[in-house]
Amino acid sequence: MSHTWEYSVPPTGLPVWRQMRDAQMDASGILRHFHVVTPPVPIEEIALKMGAIVEPAFLSYPGEIDFIGPEKQPRIRYNVTDAEVRQRFTIAHELAHLMLHQLTEQHRDTSFVGNPQEVQANAFAAALLMPFWLLEPVVAQMGPDANSLARLFKVSTRAMEIRLGAMAGHR
């Protein structure tokens, strides 16, 4: 996950992320749009196809999103020193802010305690990386071992444990 990628504006003139946000597309809708059918979810590729720049950076916090250039292109930056599973979650989390919240300037994730926007972004990120419709058949086949599932989905064991708990409550 050490690449910096650019994007091109789709023929409609609006960036893909803006079209998706305007359509109030949820995490499953995004995954369907990009034809994701097996784990792990290619989150960096999705972010790029949505029109974001994704950059590694030396940060003292997990990540941030800001907007650059006259077109206000979203740029997601993640901490290059974090584990790959953390980087993937950060990219998904920042995408969630882009889709859910009307951001106009830089947004840094520094405190998650009691912040409803951060809770929403975490839930959206989990739904992007570990959607129930993708997780349930894998659990039926492999069993609910969080370590094995985390490796398959390329998420942290803790994130998978939380998602499995949510899935149990979802049924």
Short mmCIF file of C-alpha atoms in Angstrom, two decimals, residues 48-166:
data_model
loop_
_atom_site.label_atom_id
_atom_site.label_comp_id
_atom_site.label_asym_id
_atom_site.label_seq_id
_atom_site.Cartn_x
_atom_site.Cartn_y
_atom_site.Cartn_z
CA LEU A 48 -9.04 5.55 -6.34
CA LYS A 49 -11.91 4.61 -8.65
CA MET A 50 -14.20 6.83 -6.61
CA GLY A 51 -11.88 9.74 -7.37
CA ALA A 52 -9.75 10.10 -4.25
CA ILE A 53 -6.01 10.41 -4.11
CA VAL A 54 -4.64 7.88 -1.61
CA GLU A 55 -1.25 8.66 -0.07
CA PRO A 56 0.92 7.16 2.62
CA ALA A 57 2.30 9.76 5.04
CA PHE A 58 4.22 9.96 8.27
CA LEU A 59 1.42 11.01 10.63
CA SER A 60 1.07 11.01 14.40
CA TYR A 61 -2.54 9.80 14.01
CA PRO A 62 -4.20 7.11 11.86
CA GLY A 63 -5.34 9.22 8.93
CA GLU A 64 -7.01 12.25 7.45
CA ILE A 65 -8.97 13.47 4.49
CA ASP A 66 -8.65 16.84 2.86
CA PHE A 67 -9.42 18.42 -0.48
CA ILE A 68 -6.79 19.70 -2.87
CA GLY A 69 -6.65 21.76 -6.03
CA PRO A 70 -9.27 23.94 -7.62
CA GLU A 71 -11.54 20.91 -8.13
CA LYS A 72 -11.34 20.06 -4.42
CA GLN A 73 -10.27 16.49 -5.11
CA PRO A 74 -10.43 14.36 -1.95
CA ARG A 75 -7.09 13.15 -0.67
CA ILE A 76 -6.92 10.36 1.88
CA ARG A 77 -3.69 10.08 3.79
CA TYR A 78 -2.91 7.15 6.06
CA ASN A 79 -0.09 6.57 8.51
CA VAL A 80 2.67 4.69 6.70
CA THR A 81 3.95 3.28 10.01
CA ASP A 82 0.65 1.57 10.85
CA ALA A 83 0.09 -2.09 10.08
CA GLU A 84 -1.48 -2.81 6.70
CA VAL A 85 -4.77 -3.85 8.32
CA ARG A 86 -4.90 -0.48 10.12
CA GLN A 87 -4.07 1.36 6.89
CA ARG A 88 -6.90 -0.44 5.10
CA PHE A 89 -9.38 0.42 7.86
CA THR A 90 -8.22 4.04 7.82
CA ILE A 91 -8.79 4.32 4.06
CA ALA A 92 -12.29 2.84 4.48
CA HIS A 93 -12.96 5.12 7.47
CA GLU A 94 -11.94 8.25 5.55
CA LEU A 95 -14.06 7.15 2.58
CA ALA A 96 -16.93 6.85 5.02
CA HIS A 97 -16.46 10.48 6.08
CA LEU A 98 -16.51 11.46 2.41
CA MET A 99 -19.77 9.58 1.83
CA LEU A 100 -21.57 10.42 5.08
CA HIS A 101 -20.48 13.89 6.16
CA GLN A 102 -20.44 17.22 4.38
CA LEU A 103 -16.72 17.89 4.73
CA THR A 104 -15.36 21.15 3.39
CA GLU A 105 -11.86 21.13 4.81
CA GLN A 106 -9.29 18.83 6.33
CA HIS A 107 -10.61 16.21 8.73
CA ARG A 108 -8.25 14.41 11.10
CA ASP A 109 -9.20 11.43 13.17
CA THR A 110 -7.69 12.16 16.56
CA SER A 111 -10.43 11.28 19.02
CA PHE A 112 -13.16 8.70 18.65
CA VAL A 113 -14.65 8.86 22.15
CA GLY A 114 -18.25 10.03 22.10
CA ASN A 115 -18.07 11.45 18.58
CA PRO A 116 -21.12 10.33 16.57
CA GLN A 117 -19.45 11.06 13.20
CA GLU A 118 -16.52 8.81 14.10
CA VAL A 119 -18.86 6.02 15.23
CA GLN A 120 -20.77 6.34 11.93
CA ALA A 121 -17.53 6.30 9.92
CA ASN A 122 -16.30 3.20 11.78
CA ALA A 123 -19.58 1.38 11.11
CA PHE A 124 -19.48 2.32 7.41
CA ALA A 125 -15.81 1.24 7.16
CA ALA A 126 -16.64 -2.11 8.76
CA ALA A 127 -19.52 -2.57 6.32
CA LEU A 128 -17.17 -1.81 3.41
CA LEU A 129 -14.40 -4.17 4.51
CA MET A 130 -16.52 -6.92 6.08
CA PRO A 131 -20.04 -6.75 4.65
CA PHE A 132 -22.39 -9.27 6.23
CA TRP A 133 -23.40 -10.67 2.82
CA LEU A 134 -19.73 -11.51 2.15
CA LEU A 135 -18.85 -12.55 5.70
CA GLU A 136 -21.80 -14.88 6.41
CA PRO A 137 -21.05 -17.50 3.73
CA VAL A 138 -17.36 -17.51 4.67
CA VAL A 139 -18.25 -18.06 8.33
CA ALA A 140 -20.59 -20.88 7.30
CA GLN A 141 -17.73 -22.51 5.41
CA MET A 142 -14.73 -21.74 7.69
CA GLY A 143 -16.36 -21.24 11.06
CA PRO A 144 -16.27 -18.12 13.25
CA ASP A 145 -12.52 -18.08 13.95
CA ALA A 146 -11.72 -14.36 14.12
CA ASN A 147 -8.01 -14.82 13.43
CA SER A 148 -8.52 -16.81 10.21
CA LEU A 149 -11.30 -14.53 9.03
CA ALA A 150 -9.22 -11.42 9.79
CA ARG A 151 -6.38 -12.76 7.65
CA LEU A 152 -8.76 -13.53 4.78
CA PHE A 153 -10.46 -10.12 4.90
CA LYS A 154 -7.17 -8.29 5.68
CA VAL A 155 -8.51 -6.59 8.79
CA SER A 156 -7.38 -6.67 12.39
CA THR A 157 -8.52 -9.52 14.61
CA ARG A 158 -10.21 -7.00 16.89
CA ALA A 159 -12.15 -5.44 13.98
CA MET A 160 -13.27 -8.92 12.92
CA GLU A 161 -14.33 -9.81 16.48
CA ILE A 162 -16.45 -6.66 16.62
CA ARG A 163 -17.96 -7.40 13.21
CA LEU A 164 -18.74 -11.02 14.12
CA GLY A 165 -20.51 -9.74 17.24
CA ALA A 166 -22.51 -7.30 15.14
#
